[in-house]
XYZ file of C-alpha atoms in Angstrom:
207
model
C 0.000 0.000 0.000
C 1.129 3.547 -0.712
C 1.116 6.199 2.044
C 0.899 9.975 1.435
C 2.307 12.830 3.547
C -0.844 12.880 5.727
C -0.649 9.174 6.459
C -3.460 8.142 4.137
C -3.086 4.718 2.589
C -4.102 3.595 -0.860
C -5.980 0.336 -1.399
C -3.633 -2.598 -1.037
C -2.272 -4.544 -3.982
C -2.023 -8.282 -3.362
C 0.387 -10.845 -4.677
C 0.520 -14.560 -3.954
C 3.356 -17.016 -4.128
C 4.676 -20.228 -2.659
C 8.008 -21.543 -1.498
C 9.865 -24.117 -3.581
C 9.187 -27.734 -2.673
C 11.860 -30.364 -2.178
C 12.553 -32.646 -5.097
C 10.998 -36.065 -4.720
C 14.054 -37.764 -6.256
C 16.993 -35.345 -6.049
C 20.152 -36.138 -8.034
C 22.593 -38.248 -6.063
C 26.380 -37.790 -6.167
C 27.901 -39.147 -9.394
C 31.323 -39.767 -10.918
C 32.665 -41.043 -7.615
C 36.370 -41.826 -7.916
C 38.565 -43.423 -5.254
C 42.338 -43.790 -5.159
C 44.638 -45.125 -2.430
C 46.892 -42.647 -0.638
C 48.559 -45.060 1.768
C 48.035 -48.452 3.396
C 45.546 -46.762 5.751
C 43.845 -44.047 3.663
C 42.118 -43.306 0.362
C 40.924 -40.165 -1.399
C 37.416 -39.756 -2.820
C 36.196 -37.199 -5.363
C 32.676 -36.825 -6.749
C 30.243 -34.501 -8.529
C 26.967 -33.253 -7.031
C 24.389 -31.438 -9.180
C 21.865 -30.563 -6.424
C 22.507 -27.964 -3.704
C 24.030 -29.769 -0.721
C 25.260 -28.648 2.689
C 27.305 -31.737 3.592
C 28.206 -35.253 2.500
C 28.448 -38.634 4.215
C 30.717 -41.453 3.042
C 29.523 -45.017 3.564
C 31.196 -48.413 3.468
C 28.155 -50.655 3.368
C 25.882 -49.306 6.126
C 28.814 -47.898 8.133
C 29.670 -44.176 8.094
C 33.419 -43.845 7.472
C 33.717 -40.146 6.631
C 31.971 -36.806 6.219
C 32.637 -33.370 4.822
C 31.282 -30.236 3.201
C 33.026 -30.329 -0.189
C 33.107 -32.774 -3.082
C 36.312 -34.519 -1.991
C 37.456 -36.245 1.170
C 40.094 -38.480 2.709
C 38.954 -41.655 4.459
C 41.554 -42.989 6.886
C 41.931 -45.764 9.443
C 41.374 -48.441 6.793
C 42.928 -51.900 6.906
C 46.001 -52.566 4.795
C 45.722 -54.636 1.605
C 41.931 -54.525 1.743
C 39.240 -53.623 -0.787
C 36.528 -51.124 0.075
C 33.362 -50.183 -1.802
C 32.572 -46.597 -0.858
C 29.404 -44.606 -1.580
C 28.502 -40.966 -1.001
C 25.176 -39.443 0.028
C 24.420 -35.710 0.129
C 22.505 -33.790 2.788
C 20.442 -31.271 0.833
C 19.889 -27.598 1.538
C 16.644 -26.146 2.950
C 15.929 -29.207 5.101
C 15.217 -31.406 2.086
C 16.796 -34.522 3.589
C 19.347 -36.809 1.961
C 19.922 -38.098 -1.545
C 20.163 -41.755 -2.395
C 23.709 -43.085 -2.057
C 25.885 -42.889 -5.126
C 27.080 -45.893 -7.046
C 29.944 -47.577 -5.202
C 33.576 -46.849 -6.020
C 35.913 -49.757 -5.299
C 39.445 -49.115 -4.023
C 42.165 -51.381 -2.587
C 44.715 -50.147 -0.060
C 48.352 -51.237 -0.470
C 50.008 -53.757 1.841
C 51.388 -52.283 5.054
C 51.370 -52.452 8.860
C 48.166 -53.599 10.540
C 48.262 -51.378 13.652
C 46.241 -48.144 13.764
C 46.078 -45.431 16.452
C 42.814 -44.735 18.247
C 40.503 -42.147 16.732
C 40.926 -38.631 18.236
C 38.026 -37.433 20.349
C 36.654 -34.105 21.569
C 37.741 -32.100 18.507
C 36.824 -28.501 19.318
C 37.666 -24.812 19.004
C 39.572 -23.854 22.169
C 40.184 -20.172 21.357
C 39.777 -17.599 18.604
C 41.508 -14.278 17.940
C 39.250 -11.860 15.985
C 41.998 -9.321 15.121
C 44.014 -11.971 13.250
C 41.371 -14.563 12.308
C 43.364 -17.367 13.952
C 41.733 -20.254 15.813
C 43.196 -22.752 18.274
C 41.921 -26.310 17.888
C 42.263 -29.007 20.542
C 41.354 -32.678 20.871
C 42.162 -35.664 23.066
C 43.850 -38.922 22.139
C 42.509 -42.102 23.772
C 45.121 -44.595 24.925
C 45.627 -47.591 22.661
C 48.043 -50.337 21.739
C 49.393 -48.229 18.842
C 50.639 -44.882 20.211
C 50.089 -41.703 18.215
C 53.202 -39.681 17.364
C 51.483 -36.916 15.384
C 48.254 -35.622 13.908
C 46.877 -34.393 10.592
C 44.046 -31.878 10.227
C 42.003 -32.177 7.025
C 39.522 -29.951 5.224
C 37.896 -32.442 2.897
C 40.811 -33.946 0.974
C 43.143 -31.028 1.772
C 45.755 -31.389 4.509
C 45.655 -28.012 6.285
C 47.911 -28.679 9.286
C 50.184 -31.229 10.948
C 50.878 -31.291 14.673
C 52.995 -33.227 17.160
C 50.613 -32.542 20.065
C 46.839 -32.486 20.554
C 46.436 -28.847 19.551
C 47.136 -26.631 16.571
C 46.740 -22.954 15.679
C 45.329 -22.187 12.231
C 45.358 -18.842 10.455
C 42.198 -18.912 8.343
C 40.766 -16.217 6.093
C 38.593 -14.063 8.331
C 34.807 -14.486 8.234
C 35.006 -17.894 6.524
C 33.570 -21.281 7.494
C 35.435 -24.575 7.316
C 34.558 -28.210 8.091
C 37.615 -29.973 9.543
C 38.592 -33.406 10.848
C 41.718 -34.677 12.617
C 43.426 -38.074 12.362
C 46.167 -39.561 14.557
C 49.408 -40.793 13.007
C 51.614 -43.616 14.339
C 55.372 -44.148 13.966
C 54.873 -46.185 10.770
C 52.861 -43.398 9.144
C 49.500 -45.174 9.482
C 46.479 -42.978 10.207
C 43.578 -43.548 12.548
C 39.972 -43.108 11.551
C 39.189 -39.407 11.415
C 37.444 -37.556 14.214
C 33.877 -36.365 13.986
C 33.772 -33.300 11.695
C 34.067 -29.867 13.275
C 32.602 -26.711 11.723
C 34.954 -23.793 12.351
C 34.006 -20.159 11.752
C 37.059 -17.926 11.478
C 36.441 -14.788 13.559
C 36.175 -11.334 12.036
C 36.756 -7.998 13.698
C 35.500 -5.120 11.543
C 37.764 -2.068 11.308
C 36.910 0.825 13.639
């Protein structure tokens, strides 16, 4: 409605509309490719044509990885073993999940059998808005295969390595990242990755 200087309103003009509905059969991830990185880890890449907010990687019914982008590293796998991995997407706007992709088969090379325990309690311990840096911490459960280091991943990208259960990352300010951490033993074998952590780099606007 229009309003004049005296506060008088014109008759209202009406318009109707409706929100978009979720697709009944949204496109699932396609072109899934898997390649071994080590005796304990593989890399996956895929294509997703529908808007997605995250992805889950499955080995049969078991969740073995997760991330926000269209690539990921799955670690903690057995040496000299074949895995059939599928990817499902969590869709935007609360539209649920897609069907799993076709399976991609990959075989890890021969290597040691021991694996460290999976890191737990992955969290943001501190953030510094003036610089955009964040401090990440986690805990390492005791196990028969001691951890000697750690790797922090963003999808398939290695963003940091650490000798202790904490690391400081300098991230572009006002950005969001989904990260995981894996433990590394003396033979270079990786544990299964931690639960994913969404990290928002702080931003301090100029005065």
